[in-house]
mmCIF file of C-alpha atoms in Angstrom:
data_model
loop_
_atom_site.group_PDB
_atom_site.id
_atom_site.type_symbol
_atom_site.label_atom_id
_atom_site.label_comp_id
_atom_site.label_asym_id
_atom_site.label_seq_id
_atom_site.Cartn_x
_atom_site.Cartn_y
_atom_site.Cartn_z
ATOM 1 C CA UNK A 1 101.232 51.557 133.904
ATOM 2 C CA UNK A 2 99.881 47.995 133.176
ATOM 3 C CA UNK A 3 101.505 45.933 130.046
ATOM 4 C CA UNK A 4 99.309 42.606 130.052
ATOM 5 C CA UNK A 5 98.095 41.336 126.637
ATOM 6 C CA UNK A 6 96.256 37.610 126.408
ATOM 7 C CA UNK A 7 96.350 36.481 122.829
ATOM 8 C CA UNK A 8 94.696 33.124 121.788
ATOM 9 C CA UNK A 9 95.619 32.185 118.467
ATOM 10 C CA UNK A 10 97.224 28.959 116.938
ATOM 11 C CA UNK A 11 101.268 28.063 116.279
ATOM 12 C CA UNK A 12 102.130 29.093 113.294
ATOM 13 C CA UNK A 13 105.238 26.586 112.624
ATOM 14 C CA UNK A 14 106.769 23.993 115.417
ATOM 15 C CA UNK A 15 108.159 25.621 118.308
ATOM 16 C CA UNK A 16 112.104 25.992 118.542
ATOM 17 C CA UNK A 17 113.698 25.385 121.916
ATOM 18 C CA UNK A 18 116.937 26.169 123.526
ATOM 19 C CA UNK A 19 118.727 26.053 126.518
ATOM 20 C CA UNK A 20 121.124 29.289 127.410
ATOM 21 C CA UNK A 21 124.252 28.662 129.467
ATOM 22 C CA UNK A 22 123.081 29.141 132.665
ATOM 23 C CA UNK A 23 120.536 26.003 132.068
ATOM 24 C CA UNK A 24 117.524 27.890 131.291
ATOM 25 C CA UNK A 25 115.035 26.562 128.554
ATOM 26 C CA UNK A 26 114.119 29.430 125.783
ATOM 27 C CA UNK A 27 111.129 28.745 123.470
ATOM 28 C CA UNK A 28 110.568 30.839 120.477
ATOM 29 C CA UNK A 29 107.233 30.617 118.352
ATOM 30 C CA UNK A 30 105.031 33.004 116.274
ATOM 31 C CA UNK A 31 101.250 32.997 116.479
ATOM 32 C CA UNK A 32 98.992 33.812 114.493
ATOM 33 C CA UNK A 33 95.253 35.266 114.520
ATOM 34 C CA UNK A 34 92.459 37.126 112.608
ATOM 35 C CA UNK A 35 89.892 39.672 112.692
ATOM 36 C CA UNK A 36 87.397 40.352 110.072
ATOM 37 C CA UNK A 37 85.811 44.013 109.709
ATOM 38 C CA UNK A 38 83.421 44.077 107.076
ATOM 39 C CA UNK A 39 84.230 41.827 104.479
ATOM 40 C CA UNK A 40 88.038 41.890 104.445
ATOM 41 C CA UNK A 41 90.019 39.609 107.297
ATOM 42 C CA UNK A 42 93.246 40.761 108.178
ATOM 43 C CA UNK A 43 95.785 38.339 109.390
ATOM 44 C CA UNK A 44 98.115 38.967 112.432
ATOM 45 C CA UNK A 45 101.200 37.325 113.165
ATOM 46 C CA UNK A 46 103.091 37.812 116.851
ATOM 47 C CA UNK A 47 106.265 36.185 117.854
ATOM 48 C CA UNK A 48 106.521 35.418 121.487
ATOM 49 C CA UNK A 49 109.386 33.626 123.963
ATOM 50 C CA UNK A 50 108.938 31.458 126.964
ATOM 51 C CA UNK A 51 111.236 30.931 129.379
ATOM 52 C CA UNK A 52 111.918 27.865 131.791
ATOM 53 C CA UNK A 53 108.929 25.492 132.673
ATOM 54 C CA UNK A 54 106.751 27.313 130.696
ATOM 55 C CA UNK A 55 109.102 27.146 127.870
ATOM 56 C CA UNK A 56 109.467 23.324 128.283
ATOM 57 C CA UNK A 57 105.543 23.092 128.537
ATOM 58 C CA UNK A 58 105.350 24.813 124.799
ATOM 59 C CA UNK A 59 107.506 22.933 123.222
ATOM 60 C CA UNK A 60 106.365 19.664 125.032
ATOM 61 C CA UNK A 61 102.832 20.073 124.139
ATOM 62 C CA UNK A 62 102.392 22.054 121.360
ATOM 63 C CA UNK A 63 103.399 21.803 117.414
ATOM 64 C CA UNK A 64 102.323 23.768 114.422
ATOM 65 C CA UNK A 65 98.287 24.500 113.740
ATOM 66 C CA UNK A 66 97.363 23.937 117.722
ATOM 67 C CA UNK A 67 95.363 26.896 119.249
ATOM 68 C CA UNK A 68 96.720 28.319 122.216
ATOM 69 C CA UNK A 69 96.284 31.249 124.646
ATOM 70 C CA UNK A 70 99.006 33.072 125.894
ATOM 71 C CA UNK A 71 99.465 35.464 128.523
ATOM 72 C CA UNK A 72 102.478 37.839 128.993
ATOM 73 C CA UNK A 73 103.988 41.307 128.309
ATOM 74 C CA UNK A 74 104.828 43.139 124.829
ATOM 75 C CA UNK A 75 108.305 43.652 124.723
ATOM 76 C CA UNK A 76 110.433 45.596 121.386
ATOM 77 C CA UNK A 77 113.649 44.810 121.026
ATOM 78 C CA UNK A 78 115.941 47.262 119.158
ATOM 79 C CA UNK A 79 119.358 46.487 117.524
ATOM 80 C CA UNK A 80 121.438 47.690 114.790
ATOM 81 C CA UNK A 81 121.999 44.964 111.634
ATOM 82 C CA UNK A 82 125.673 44.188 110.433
ATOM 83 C CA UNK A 83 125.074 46.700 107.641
ATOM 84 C CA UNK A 84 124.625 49.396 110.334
ATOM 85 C CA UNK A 85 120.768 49.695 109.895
ATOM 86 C CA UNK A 86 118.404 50.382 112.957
ATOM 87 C CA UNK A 87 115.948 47.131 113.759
ATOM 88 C CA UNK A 88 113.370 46.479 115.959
ATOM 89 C CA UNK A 89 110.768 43.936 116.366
ATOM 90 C CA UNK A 90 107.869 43.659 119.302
ATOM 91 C CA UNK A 91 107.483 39.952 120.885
ATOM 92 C CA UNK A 92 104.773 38.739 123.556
ATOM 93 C CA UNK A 93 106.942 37.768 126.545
ATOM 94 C CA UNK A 94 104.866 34.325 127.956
ATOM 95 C CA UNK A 95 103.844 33.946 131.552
ATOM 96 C CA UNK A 96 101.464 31.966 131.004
ATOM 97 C CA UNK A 97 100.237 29.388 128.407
ATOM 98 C CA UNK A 98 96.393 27.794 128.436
ATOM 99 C CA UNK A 99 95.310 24.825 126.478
ATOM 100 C CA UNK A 100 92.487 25.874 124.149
ATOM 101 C CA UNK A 101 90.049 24.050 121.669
ATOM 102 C CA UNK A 102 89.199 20.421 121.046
ATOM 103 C CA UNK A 103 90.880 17.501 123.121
ATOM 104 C CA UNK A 104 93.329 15.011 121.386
ATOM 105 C CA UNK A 105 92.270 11.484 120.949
ATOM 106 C CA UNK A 106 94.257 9.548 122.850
ATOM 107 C CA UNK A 107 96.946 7.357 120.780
ATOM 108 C CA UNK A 108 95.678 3.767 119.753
ATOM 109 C CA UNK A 109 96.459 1.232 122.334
ATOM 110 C CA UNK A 110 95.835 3.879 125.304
ATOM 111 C CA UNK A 111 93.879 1.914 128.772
ATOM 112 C CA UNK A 112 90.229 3.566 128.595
ATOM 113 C CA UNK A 113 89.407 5.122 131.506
ATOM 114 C CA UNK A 114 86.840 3.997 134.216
ATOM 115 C CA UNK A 115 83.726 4.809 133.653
ATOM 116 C CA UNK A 116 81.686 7.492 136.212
ATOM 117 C CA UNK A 117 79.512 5.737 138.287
ATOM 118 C CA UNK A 118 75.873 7.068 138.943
ATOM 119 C CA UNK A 119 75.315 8.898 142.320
ATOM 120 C CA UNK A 120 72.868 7.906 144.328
ATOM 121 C CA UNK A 121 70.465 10.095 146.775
ATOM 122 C CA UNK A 122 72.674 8.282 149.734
ATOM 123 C CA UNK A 123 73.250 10.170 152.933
ATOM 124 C CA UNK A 124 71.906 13.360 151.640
ATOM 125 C CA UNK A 125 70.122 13.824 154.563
ATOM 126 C CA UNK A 126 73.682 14.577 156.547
ATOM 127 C CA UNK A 127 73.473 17.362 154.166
ATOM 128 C CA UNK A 128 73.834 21.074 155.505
ATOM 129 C CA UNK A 129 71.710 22.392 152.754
#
C-alpha cells in the first residue's frame, strides 16, 4: 500500500517550533488550500509536523501567507479528551518541503550580484556535437 500525498498550499499562521528531549526539532503548522467546482470554492485546511532539519528549514524560512509544497504521509492520531470523549485528527507527516511562488526581494542594503557575462562562440569547435 502506498501513503504519499504532495500538497502545495500556503501557511496559514507562523509556524511553532519545538525541541523534544532527546534534541529533536518538531514543527507544527496548518496549511491551507482551495478548489472551486462550479461556482462555489471550498476551503481546506491540513495540519502537518516536521521533524529535525526539515523542521528547522520550516520554521527558518517560512511565516504565515507563504506558499509551500509539502511532501509526506497522512497520519490520524486518536486519543481520548479529559472528559473521556474519543478524538482524532489526520496530519500530513513532512518529508519533504519545496519552495514555491515568487522570489523575495532581497533586504535593502544586500551586495547585488555579478552580472552574467555574454558567451561567446569560443572553442566550440572542441565540441563533440
Amino acid at each position: 500500500m502506498v501513503n504519499k500525498a504532495i500538497i502545495h498550499g500556503r501557511l496559514v499562521a507562523d509556524p511553532e517550533s519545538r525541541t523534544i528531549s532527546s534534541g529533536t526539532s518538531v514543527c507544527n503548522f496548518r496549511v491551507a488550500w482551495s478548489r472551486k467546482y462550479k461556482e462555489q470554492e471550498v476551503k481546506l485546511f491540513l495540519p502537518c509536523t516536521a521533524w529535525g532539519s526539515t523542521a528547522e528549514m520550516v520554521q527558518n524560512h517560512f511565516s504565515k501567507g507563504k506558499e509551500i509544497v509539502l511532501e509526506g504521509e497522512l497520519r490520524t492520531n486518536a486519543w481520548q479528551d479529559q472528559n473521556g470523549n474519543s478524538r482524532s485528527n489526520t496530519e500530513l507527516s513532512v518529508d519533504r518541503v519545496h519552495f514555491v511562488g515568487p522570489k523575495e526581494a532581497a533586504p535593502e542594503g544586500s551586495p547585488e550580484p555579478p552580472p552574467l557575462e555574454p558567451m561567446t562562440g569560443e572553442g566550440d569547435e572542441d565540441l563533440p556535437f
